[in-house]
Coordinates of C-alpha atoms in Angstrom, one line a residue:
Chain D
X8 CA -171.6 -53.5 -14.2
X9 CA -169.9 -52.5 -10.9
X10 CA -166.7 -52.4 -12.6
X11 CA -167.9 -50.8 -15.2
X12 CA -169.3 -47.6 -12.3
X13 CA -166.1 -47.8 -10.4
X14 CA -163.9 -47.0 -13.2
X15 CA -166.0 -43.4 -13.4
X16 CA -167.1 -43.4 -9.5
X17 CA -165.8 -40.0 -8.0
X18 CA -162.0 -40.4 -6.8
X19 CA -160.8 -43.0 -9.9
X20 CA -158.0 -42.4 -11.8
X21 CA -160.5 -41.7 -14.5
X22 CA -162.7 -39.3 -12.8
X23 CA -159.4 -37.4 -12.0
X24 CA -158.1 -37.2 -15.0
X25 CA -161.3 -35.8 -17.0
X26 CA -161.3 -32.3 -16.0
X27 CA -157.2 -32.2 -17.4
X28 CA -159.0 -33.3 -20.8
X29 CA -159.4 -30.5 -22.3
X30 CA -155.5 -29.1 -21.6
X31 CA -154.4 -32.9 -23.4
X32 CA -156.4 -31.9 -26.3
X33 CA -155.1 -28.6 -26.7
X34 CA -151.6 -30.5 -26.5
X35 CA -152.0 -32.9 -28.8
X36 CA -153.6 -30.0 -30.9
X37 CA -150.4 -28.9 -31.0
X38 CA -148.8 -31.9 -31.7
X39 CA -151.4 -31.4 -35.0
X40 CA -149.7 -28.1 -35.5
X41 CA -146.5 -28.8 -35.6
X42 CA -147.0 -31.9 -37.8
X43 CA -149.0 -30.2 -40.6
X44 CA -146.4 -27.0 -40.7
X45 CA -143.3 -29.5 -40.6
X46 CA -144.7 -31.7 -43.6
X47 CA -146.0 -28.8 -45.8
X48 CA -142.6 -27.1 -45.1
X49 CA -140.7 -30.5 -45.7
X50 CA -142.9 -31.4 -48.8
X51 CA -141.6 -28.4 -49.9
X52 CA -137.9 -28.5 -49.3
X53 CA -137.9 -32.3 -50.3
X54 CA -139.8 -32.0 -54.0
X55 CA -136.8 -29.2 -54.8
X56 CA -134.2 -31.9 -53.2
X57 CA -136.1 -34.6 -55.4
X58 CA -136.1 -32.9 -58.5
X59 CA -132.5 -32.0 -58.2
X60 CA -131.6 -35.4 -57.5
X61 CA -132.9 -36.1 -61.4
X62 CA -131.0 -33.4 -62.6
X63 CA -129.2 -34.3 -65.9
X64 CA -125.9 -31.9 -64.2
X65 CA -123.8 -33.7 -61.7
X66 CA -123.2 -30.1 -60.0
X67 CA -127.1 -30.2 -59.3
X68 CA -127.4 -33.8 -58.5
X69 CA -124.8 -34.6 -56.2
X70 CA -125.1 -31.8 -53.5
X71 CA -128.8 -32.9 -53.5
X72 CA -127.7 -36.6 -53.5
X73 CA -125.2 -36.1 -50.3
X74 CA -128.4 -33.7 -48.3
X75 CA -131.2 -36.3 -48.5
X76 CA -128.9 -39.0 -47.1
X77 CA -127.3 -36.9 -44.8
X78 CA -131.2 -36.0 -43.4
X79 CA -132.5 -39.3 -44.0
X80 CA -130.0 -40.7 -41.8
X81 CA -129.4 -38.6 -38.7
X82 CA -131.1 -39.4 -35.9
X83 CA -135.1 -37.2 -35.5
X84 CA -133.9 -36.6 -32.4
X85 CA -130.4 -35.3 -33.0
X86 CA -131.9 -32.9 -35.0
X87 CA -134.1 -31.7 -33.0
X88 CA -131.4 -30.9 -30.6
X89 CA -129.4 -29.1 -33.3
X90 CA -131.9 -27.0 -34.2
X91 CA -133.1 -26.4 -30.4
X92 CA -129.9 -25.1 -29.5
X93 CA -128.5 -23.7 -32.4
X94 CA -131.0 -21.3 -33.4
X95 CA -131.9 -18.5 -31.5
X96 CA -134.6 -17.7 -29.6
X97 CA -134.7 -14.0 -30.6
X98 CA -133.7 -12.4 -33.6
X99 CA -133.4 -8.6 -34.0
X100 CA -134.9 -7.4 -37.0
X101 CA -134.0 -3.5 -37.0
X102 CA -134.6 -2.1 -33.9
X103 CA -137.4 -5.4 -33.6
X104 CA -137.0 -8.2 -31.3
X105 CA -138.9 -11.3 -32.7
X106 CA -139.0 -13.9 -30.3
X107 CA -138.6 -17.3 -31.9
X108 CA -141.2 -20.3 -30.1
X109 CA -140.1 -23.1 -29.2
X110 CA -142.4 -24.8 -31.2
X111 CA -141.7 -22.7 -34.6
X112 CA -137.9 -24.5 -34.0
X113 CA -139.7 -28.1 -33.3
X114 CA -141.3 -27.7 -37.2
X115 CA -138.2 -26.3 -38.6
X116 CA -136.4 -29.5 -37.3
X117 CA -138.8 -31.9 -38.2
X118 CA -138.7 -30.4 -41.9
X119 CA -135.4 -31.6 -42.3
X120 CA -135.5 -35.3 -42.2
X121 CA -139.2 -34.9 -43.5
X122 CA -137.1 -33.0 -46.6
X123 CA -134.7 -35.9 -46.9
X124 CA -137.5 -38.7 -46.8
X125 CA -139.5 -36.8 -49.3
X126 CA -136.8 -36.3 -51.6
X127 CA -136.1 -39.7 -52.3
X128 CA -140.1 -40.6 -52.5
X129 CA -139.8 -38.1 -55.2
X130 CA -137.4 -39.8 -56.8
X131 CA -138.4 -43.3 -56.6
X132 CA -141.9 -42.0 -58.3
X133 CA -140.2 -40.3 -61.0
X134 CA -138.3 -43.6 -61.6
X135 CA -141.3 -45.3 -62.2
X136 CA -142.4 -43.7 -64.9
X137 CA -140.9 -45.2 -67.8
X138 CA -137.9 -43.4 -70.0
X139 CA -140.2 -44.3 -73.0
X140 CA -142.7 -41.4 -71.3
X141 CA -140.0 -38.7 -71.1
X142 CA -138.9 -40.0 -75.1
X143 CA -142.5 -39.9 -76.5
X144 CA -143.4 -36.3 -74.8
X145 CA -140.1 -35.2 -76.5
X146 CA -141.4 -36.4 -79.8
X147 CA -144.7 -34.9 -79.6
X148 CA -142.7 -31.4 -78.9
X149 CA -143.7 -31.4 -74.9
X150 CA -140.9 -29.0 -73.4
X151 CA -138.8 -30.4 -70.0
X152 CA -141.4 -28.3 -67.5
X153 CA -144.6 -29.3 -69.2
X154 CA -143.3 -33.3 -69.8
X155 CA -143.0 -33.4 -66.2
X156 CA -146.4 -31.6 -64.8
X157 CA -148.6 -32.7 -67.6
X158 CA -147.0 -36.5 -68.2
X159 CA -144.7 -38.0 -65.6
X160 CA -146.2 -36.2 -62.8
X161 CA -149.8 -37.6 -62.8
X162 CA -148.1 -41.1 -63.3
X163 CA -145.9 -40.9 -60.6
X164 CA -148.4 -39.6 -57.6
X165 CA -149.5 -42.5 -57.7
X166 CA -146.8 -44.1 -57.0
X167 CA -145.8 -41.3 -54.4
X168 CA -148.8 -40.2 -52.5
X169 CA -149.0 -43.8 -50.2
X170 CA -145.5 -43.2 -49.0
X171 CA -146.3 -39.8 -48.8
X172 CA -148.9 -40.6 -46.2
X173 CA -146.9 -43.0 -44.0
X174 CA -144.1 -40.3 -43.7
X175 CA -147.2 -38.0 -42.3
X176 CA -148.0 -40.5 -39.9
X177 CA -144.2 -41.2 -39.0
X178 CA -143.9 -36.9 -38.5
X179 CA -147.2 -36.8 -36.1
X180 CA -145.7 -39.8 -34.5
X181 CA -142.1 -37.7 -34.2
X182 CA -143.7 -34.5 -33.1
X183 CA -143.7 -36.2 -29.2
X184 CA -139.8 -35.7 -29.6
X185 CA -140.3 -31.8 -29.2
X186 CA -141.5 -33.1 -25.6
X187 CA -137.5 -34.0 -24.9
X188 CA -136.8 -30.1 -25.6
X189 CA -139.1 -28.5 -23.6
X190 CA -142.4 -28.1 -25.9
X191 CA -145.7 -27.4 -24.7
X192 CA -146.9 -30.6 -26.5
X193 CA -149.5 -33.7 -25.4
X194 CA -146.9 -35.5 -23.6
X195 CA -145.3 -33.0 -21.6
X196 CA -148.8 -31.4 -20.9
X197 CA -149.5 -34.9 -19.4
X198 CA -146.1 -34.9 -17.6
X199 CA -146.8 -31.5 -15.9
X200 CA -150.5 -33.3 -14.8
X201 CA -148.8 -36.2 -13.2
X202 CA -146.6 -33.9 -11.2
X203 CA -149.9 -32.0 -10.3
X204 CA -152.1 -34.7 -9.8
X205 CA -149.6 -37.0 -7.4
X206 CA -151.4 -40.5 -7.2
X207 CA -149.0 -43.0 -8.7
X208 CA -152.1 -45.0 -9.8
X209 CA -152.8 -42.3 -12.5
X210 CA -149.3 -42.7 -14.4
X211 CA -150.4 -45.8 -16.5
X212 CA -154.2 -43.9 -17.5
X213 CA -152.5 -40.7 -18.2
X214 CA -149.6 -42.2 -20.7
X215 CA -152.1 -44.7 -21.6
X216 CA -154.0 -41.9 -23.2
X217 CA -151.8 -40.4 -25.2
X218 CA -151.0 -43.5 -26.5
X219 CA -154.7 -43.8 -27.6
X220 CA -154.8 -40.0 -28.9
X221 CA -152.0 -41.1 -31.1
X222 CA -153.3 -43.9 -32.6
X223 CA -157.0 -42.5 -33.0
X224 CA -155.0 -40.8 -35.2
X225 CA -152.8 -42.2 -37.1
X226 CA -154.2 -45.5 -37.4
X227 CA -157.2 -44.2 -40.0
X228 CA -154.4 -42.4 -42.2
X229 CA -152.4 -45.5 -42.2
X230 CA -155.3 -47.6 -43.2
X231 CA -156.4 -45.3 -46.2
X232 CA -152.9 -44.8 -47.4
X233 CA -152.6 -48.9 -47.2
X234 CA -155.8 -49.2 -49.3
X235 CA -154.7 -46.4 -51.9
X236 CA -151.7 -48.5 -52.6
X237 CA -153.0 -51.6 -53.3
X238 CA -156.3 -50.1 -55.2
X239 CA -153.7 -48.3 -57.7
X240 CA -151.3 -51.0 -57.8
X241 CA -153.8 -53.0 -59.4
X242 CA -155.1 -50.5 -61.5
X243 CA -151.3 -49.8 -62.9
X244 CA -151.1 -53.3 -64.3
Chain H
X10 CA -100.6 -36.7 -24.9
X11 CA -100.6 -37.5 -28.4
X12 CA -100.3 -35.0 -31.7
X13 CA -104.0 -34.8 -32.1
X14 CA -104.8 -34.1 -28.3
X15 CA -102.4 -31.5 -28.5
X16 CA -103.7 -29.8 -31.7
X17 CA -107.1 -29.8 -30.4
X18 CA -106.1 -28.1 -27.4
X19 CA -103.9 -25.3 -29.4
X20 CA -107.3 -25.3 -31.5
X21 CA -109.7 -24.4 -28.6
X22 CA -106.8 -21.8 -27.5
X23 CA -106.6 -20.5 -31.1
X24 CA -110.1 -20.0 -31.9
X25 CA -112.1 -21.0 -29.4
X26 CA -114.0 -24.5 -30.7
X27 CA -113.4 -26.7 -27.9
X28 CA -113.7 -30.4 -29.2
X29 CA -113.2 -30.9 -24.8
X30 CA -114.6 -34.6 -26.4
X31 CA -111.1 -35.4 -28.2
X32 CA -108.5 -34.0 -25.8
X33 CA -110.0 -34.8 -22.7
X34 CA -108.9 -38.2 -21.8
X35 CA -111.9 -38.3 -19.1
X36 CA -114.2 -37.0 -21.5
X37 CA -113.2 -39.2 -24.2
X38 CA -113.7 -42.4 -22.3
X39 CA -117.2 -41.2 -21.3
X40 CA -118.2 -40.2 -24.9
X41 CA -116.8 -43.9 -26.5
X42 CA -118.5 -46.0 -23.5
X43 CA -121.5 -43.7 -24.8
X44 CA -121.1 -45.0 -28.0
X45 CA -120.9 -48.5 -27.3
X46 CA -124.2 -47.9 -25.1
X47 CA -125.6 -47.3 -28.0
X48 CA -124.7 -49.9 -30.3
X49 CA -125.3 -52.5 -27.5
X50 CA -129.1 -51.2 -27.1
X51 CA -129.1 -51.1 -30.8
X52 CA -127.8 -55.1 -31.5
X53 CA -130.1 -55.7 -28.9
X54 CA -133.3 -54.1 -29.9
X55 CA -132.6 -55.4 -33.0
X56 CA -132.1 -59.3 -31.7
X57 CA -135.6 -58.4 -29.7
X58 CA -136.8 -56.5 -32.4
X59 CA -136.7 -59.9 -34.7
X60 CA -137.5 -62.3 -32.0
X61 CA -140.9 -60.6 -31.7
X62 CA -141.7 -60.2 -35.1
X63 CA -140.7 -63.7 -35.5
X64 CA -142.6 -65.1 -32.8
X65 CA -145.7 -63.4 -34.5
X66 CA -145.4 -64.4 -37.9
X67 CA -145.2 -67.8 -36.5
X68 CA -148.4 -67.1 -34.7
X69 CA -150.0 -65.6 -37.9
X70 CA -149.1 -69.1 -39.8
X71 CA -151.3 -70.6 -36.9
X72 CA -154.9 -71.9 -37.4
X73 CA -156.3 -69.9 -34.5
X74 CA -158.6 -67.0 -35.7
X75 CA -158.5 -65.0 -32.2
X76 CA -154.3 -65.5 -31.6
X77 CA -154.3 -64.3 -35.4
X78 CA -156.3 -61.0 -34.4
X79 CA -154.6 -60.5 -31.1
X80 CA -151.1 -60.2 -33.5
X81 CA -152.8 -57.8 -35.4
X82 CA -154.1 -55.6 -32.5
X83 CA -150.6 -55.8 -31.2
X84 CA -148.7 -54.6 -34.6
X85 CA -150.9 -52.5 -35.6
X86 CA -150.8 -50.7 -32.0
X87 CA -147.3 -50.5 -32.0
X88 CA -146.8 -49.0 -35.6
X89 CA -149.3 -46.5 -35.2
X90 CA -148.5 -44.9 -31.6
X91 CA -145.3 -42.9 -31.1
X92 CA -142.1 -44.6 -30.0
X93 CA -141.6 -42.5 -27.1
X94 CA -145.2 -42.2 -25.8
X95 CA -144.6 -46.5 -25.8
X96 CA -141.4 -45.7 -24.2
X97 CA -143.0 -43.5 -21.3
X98 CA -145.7 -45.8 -20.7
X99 CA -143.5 -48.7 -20.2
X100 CA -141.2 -46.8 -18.4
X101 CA -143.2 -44.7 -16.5
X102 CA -146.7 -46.5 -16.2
X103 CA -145.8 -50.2 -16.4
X104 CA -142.1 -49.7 -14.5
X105 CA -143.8 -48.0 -11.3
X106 CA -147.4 -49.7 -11.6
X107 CA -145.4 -53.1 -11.0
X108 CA -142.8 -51.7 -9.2
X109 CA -139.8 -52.6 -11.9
X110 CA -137.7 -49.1 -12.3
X111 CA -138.7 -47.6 -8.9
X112 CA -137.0 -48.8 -6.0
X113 CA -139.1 -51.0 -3.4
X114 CA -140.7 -50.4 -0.3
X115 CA -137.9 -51.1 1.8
X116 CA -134.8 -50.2 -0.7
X117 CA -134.9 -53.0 -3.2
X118 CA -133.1 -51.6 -6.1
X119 CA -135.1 -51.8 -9.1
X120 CA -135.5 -55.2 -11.5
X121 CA -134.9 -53.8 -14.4
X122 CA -132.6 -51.1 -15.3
X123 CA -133.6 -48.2 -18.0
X124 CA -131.3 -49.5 -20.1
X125 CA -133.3 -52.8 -20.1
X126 CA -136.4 -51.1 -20.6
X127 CA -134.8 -49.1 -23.5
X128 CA -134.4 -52.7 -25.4
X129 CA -137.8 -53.9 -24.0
X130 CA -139.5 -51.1 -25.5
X131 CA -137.2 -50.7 -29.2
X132 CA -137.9 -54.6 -29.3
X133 CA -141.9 -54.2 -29.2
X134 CA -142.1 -51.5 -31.4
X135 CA -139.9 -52.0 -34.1
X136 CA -141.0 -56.0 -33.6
X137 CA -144.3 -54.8 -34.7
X138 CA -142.2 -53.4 -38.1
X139 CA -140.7 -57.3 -38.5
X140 CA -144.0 -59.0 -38.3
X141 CA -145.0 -57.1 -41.1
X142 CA -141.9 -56.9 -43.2
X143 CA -142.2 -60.7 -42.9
X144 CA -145.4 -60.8 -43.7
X145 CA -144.8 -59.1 -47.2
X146 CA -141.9 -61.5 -47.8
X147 CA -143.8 -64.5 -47.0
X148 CA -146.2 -63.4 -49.4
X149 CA -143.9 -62.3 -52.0
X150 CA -142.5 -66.1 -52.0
X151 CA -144.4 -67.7 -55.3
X152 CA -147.6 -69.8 -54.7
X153 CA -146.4 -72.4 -57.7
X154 CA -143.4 -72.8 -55.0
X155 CA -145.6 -73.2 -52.0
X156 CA -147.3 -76.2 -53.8
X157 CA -144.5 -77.7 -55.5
X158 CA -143.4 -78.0 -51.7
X159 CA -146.8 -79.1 -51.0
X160 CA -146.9 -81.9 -54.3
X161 CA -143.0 -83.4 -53.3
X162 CA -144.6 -84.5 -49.9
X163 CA -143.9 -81.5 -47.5
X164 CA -146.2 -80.7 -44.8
X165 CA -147.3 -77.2 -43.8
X166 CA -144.6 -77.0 -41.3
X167 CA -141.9 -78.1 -42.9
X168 CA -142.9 -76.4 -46.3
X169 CA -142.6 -73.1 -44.0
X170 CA -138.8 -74.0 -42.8
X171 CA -137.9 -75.4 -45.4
X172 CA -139.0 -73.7 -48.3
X173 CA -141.0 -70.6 -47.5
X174 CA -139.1 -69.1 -44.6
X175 CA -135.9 -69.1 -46.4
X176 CA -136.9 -67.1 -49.2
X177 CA -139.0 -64.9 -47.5
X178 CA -136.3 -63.8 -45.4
X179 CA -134.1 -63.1 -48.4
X180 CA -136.7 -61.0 -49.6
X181 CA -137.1 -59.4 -46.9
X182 CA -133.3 -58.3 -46.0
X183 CA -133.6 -54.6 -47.4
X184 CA -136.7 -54.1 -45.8
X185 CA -135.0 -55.7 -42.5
X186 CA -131.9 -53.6 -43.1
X187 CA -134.3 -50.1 -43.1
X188 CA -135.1 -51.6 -39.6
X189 CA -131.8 -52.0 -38.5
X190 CA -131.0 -48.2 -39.3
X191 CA -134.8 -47.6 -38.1
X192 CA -133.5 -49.3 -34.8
X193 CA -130.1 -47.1 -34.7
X194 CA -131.2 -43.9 -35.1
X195 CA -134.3 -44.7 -32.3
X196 CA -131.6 -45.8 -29.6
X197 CA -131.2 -41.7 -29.4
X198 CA -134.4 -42.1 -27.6
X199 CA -132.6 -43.8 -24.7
X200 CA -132.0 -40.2 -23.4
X201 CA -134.9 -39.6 -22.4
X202 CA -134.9 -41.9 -19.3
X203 CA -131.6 -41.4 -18.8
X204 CA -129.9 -43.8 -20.0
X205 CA -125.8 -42.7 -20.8
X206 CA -125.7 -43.3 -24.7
X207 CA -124.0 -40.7 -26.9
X208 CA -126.8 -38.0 -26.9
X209 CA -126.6 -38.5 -23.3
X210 CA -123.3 -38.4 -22.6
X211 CA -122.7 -35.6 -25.3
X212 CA -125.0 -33.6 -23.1
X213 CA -123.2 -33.8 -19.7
X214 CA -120.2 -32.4 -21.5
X215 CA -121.7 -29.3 -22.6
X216 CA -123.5 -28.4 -19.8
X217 CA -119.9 -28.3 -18.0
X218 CA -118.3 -26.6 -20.9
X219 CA -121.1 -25.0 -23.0
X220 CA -119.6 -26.4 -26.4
X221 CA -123.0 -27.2 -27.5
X222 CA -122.2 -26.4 -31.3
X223 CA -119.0 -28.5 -31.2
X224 CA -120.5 -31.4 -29.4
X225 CA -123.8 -31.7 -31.7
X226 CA -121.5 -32.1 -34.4
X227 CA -119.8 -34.5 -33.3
X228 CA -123.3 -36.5 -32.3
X229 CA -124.3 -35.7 -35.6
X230 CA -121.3 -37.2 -37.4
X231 CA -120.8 -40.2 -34.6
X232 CA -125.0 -41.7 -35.6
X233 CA -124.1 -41.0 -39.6
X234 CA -120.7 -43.4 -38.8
X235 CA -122.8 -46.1 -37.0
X236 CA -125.4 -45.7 -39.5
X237 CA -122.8 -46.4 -42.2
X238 CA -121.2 -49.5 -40.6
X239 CA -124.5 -51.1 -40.0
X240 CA -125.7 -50.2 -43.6
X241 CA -122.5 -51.9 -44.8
X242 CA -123.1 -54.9 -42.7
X243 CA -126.9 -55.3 -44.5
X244 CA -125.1 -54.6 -47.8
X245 CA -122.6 -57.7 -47.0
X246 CA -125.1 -60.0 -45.5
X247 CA -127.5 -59.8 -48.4
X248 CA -124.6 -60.6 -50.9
X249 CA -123.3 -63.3 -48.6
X250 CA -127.5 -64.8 -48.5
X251 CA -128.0 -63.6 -52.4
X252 CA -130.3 -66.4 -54.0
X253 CA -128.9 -66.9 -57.4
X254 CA -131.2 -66.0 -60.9
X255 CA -133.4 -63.6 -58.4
X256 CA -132.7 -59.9 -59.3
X257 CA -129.2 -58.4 -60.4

């Protein structure tokens, strides 16, 4: 039971680090943010990259083939420096001057790999559906646009919303990059806290936190989208 | 100076893109030894990265309830918490609690370097990744083989060397080869405690000579190289370990 007091008693590492809670919230809040922007945004760029992919035209298809390996396969990281330094943090719109923050260039570089992962989820759930599907919505007069949201579509989610899932919980996991560049996120919130707060015996609470606020997380996503995909793989057979 | 140093530097003259990373011998020899930082923390992570995982499906196998759980705690942990916030803690929390990455009291240099941490951390989290890629594969391997094994005499252990493990790793070589890229592109990480891989290195040089554009190009193409050679490597070892009459 002592233990159990000293851990809170005034002067622990705990007792000093519960009046910051509320600024490491509002960090990881923004960690949130960033990751629900980034994956609508990428969801977005990636179904367009999918669908191309599928394109019956090899003009269509191989531009879209060469981007979604290109962002699948650079570094998160890389990108986010690219896209740090590259864009600008002010843009003048007529005689406007709209500042850019930093964290509006975090999501737009998290949307790029997220585009490139997505795109290819697209596609492999598109491939599942079986080419008899596309030839017997052709018979029954079904036109290319309505064979694809009424038929494959429903089919395929199935097949893509699980990945879908782990890819959100991979992007909340990334958004702790943006702390490399400078944003106000969870982890370098807690960073400007230890270089407040100097005990050295607070380091190992204070990372050990955000570690915790991370998985608290992303562990319950990662368990549902694990359930969802053995509950419909059964029900596909 | 050869042709291509020379062009480069009538480029830069010309029209101002200054590749400084091509025609500077200096520059150059800090970039490459950049880029073999990075493939050594790769090949490493990886070689720690499979270790672990191994060592856990082995421990999974294992009769004991509680070491069974205390696997899954682990994995589960380390694929659900971000790579750097593991990286920090080790780093920062573990290194300095116990005194490996700070110097001592009285000037001992440090016991392990960042670069060690770097592996130490890429090998738990993406061992977490192994244990469970192995898991699948173990349980994609037939149960009619697992007790043919069993009905010609082998015992659990052997069955699992012998007959199991061997397919189970073969079906899990594309999964293990994701990894490996995983593993790659995560080595980028290693800038954030300093140690000199490409990233790193890549942004000395533009501090000094504010080629920023020039130089995240050529970080850009430099991971999509490595990522190619290592993807070629997977491509060749899963030919070379192909089982014949499974898939195309």
């Amino acid at each position: 039971m002592s233990a159990l007091t000293d851990v809170f008693a005034p002067g622990s590492a705990f007792a000093t680090l519960l009046p910051w809670l509320p600024l490491v919230i509002k960090g990881f809040g923004l960690n949130l943010l960033i990751s629900a922007l980034s994956m609508v945004l990428g969801l977005l760029l990636g179904v367009l990259l999918g669908g191309m992919q599928m394109a019956q035209t090899g003009v269509i298809r191989w531009p879209a083939r060469f981007l979604t390996l290109f962002f699948r396969n650079s570094p998160w990281l890389v990108i986010m420096f690219y896209v740090m330094f590259l864009l600008p943090f002010e843009i003048h719109l007529a005689s406007f001057l709209v500042r850019i923050p930093d964290w509006i260039k975090a999501v737009l570089a998290l949307t790029i790999p997220v585009g490139g992962y997505v795109s290819e989820i697209v596609r492999g759930g598109l491939k599942s559906v079986p080419t008899t599907q596309w030839e017997a919505a052709g018979a029954l007069a079904f036109g290319p646009v309505s064979t694809l949201l009424k038929i494959i579509l429903p089919q395929a989610v199935r097949q893509m919303l699980p990945p879908t899932m782990n890819l959100y919980c991979s992007v909340v996991m990334a958004t702790s990059l943006a702390n490399i560049v400078g944003v106000q996120e969870v982890m370098t919130i807690t960073q400007t806290i230890l270089s407040t707060e100097t005990r050295p015996g607070l380091i190992l609470p204070a990372y050990g936190l955000t570690l915790v606020l991370f998985f608290a997380y992303v562990f319950p996503i990662s368990l549902l989208a694990r359930r969802l995909e053995r509950v419909w793989q059964f029900g596909a057979h | 100076m050869s042709m291509v140093d020379l062009w480069f530097e009538g480029l830069n003259q010309r029209t101002g893109w200054n590749f400084s990373v091509i025609y500077n011998a200096w520059e150059r020899a800090k970039y490459i030894n950049g880029v073999i930082i990075a493939v050594e923390l790769a090949v490493w992570a990886f070689l720690g990265s499979m270790l672990v995982g191994g060592l856990c499906m082995l421990v999974r196998q294992s009769r004991v309830r509680p070491l069974r759980w205390l696997v899954t705690v682990y994995v589960e942990f380390f694929r659900n918490t971000p790579g750097l916030a593991q990286l920090y803690f080790l780093f920062f929390g573990i290194g300095s609690y116990f005194q490996l990455s700070t110097y001592g009291p009285s000037g001992e240099p440090p016991l392990l370097s960042p670069f060690q941490f770097v592996v130490i951390g890429l090998s738990l989290q993406y061992g977490a990744f192994v244990a469970e890629i192995l898991r699948s594969g173990i349980e994609a391997v037939p149960r009619s083989t697992v007790e043919a094994a069993k009905s010609l005499g082998y015992n659990p252990t052997r069955a699992l060397f012998h007959v199991i493990l061997p397919l189970a790793f073969r079906t899990s070589l594309p999964a293990l080869g994701n990894n490996m890229a995983q593993i790659v592109k995560s080595t980028a990480m290693a800038y954030a405690i300093a140690v000199p891989e490409a990233l790193y290195v890549a942004h000395e040089i533009w501090t000094e000579h504010f080629n920023v554009v020039e130089m995240m190009n050529v970080v850009l193409l430099t991971y999509l190289g490595l990522m190619g050679v290592f993807t070629l490597i997977v491509k060749l070892l899963e030919r070379w370990l192909h089982v014949p009459g499974m898939g195309r």
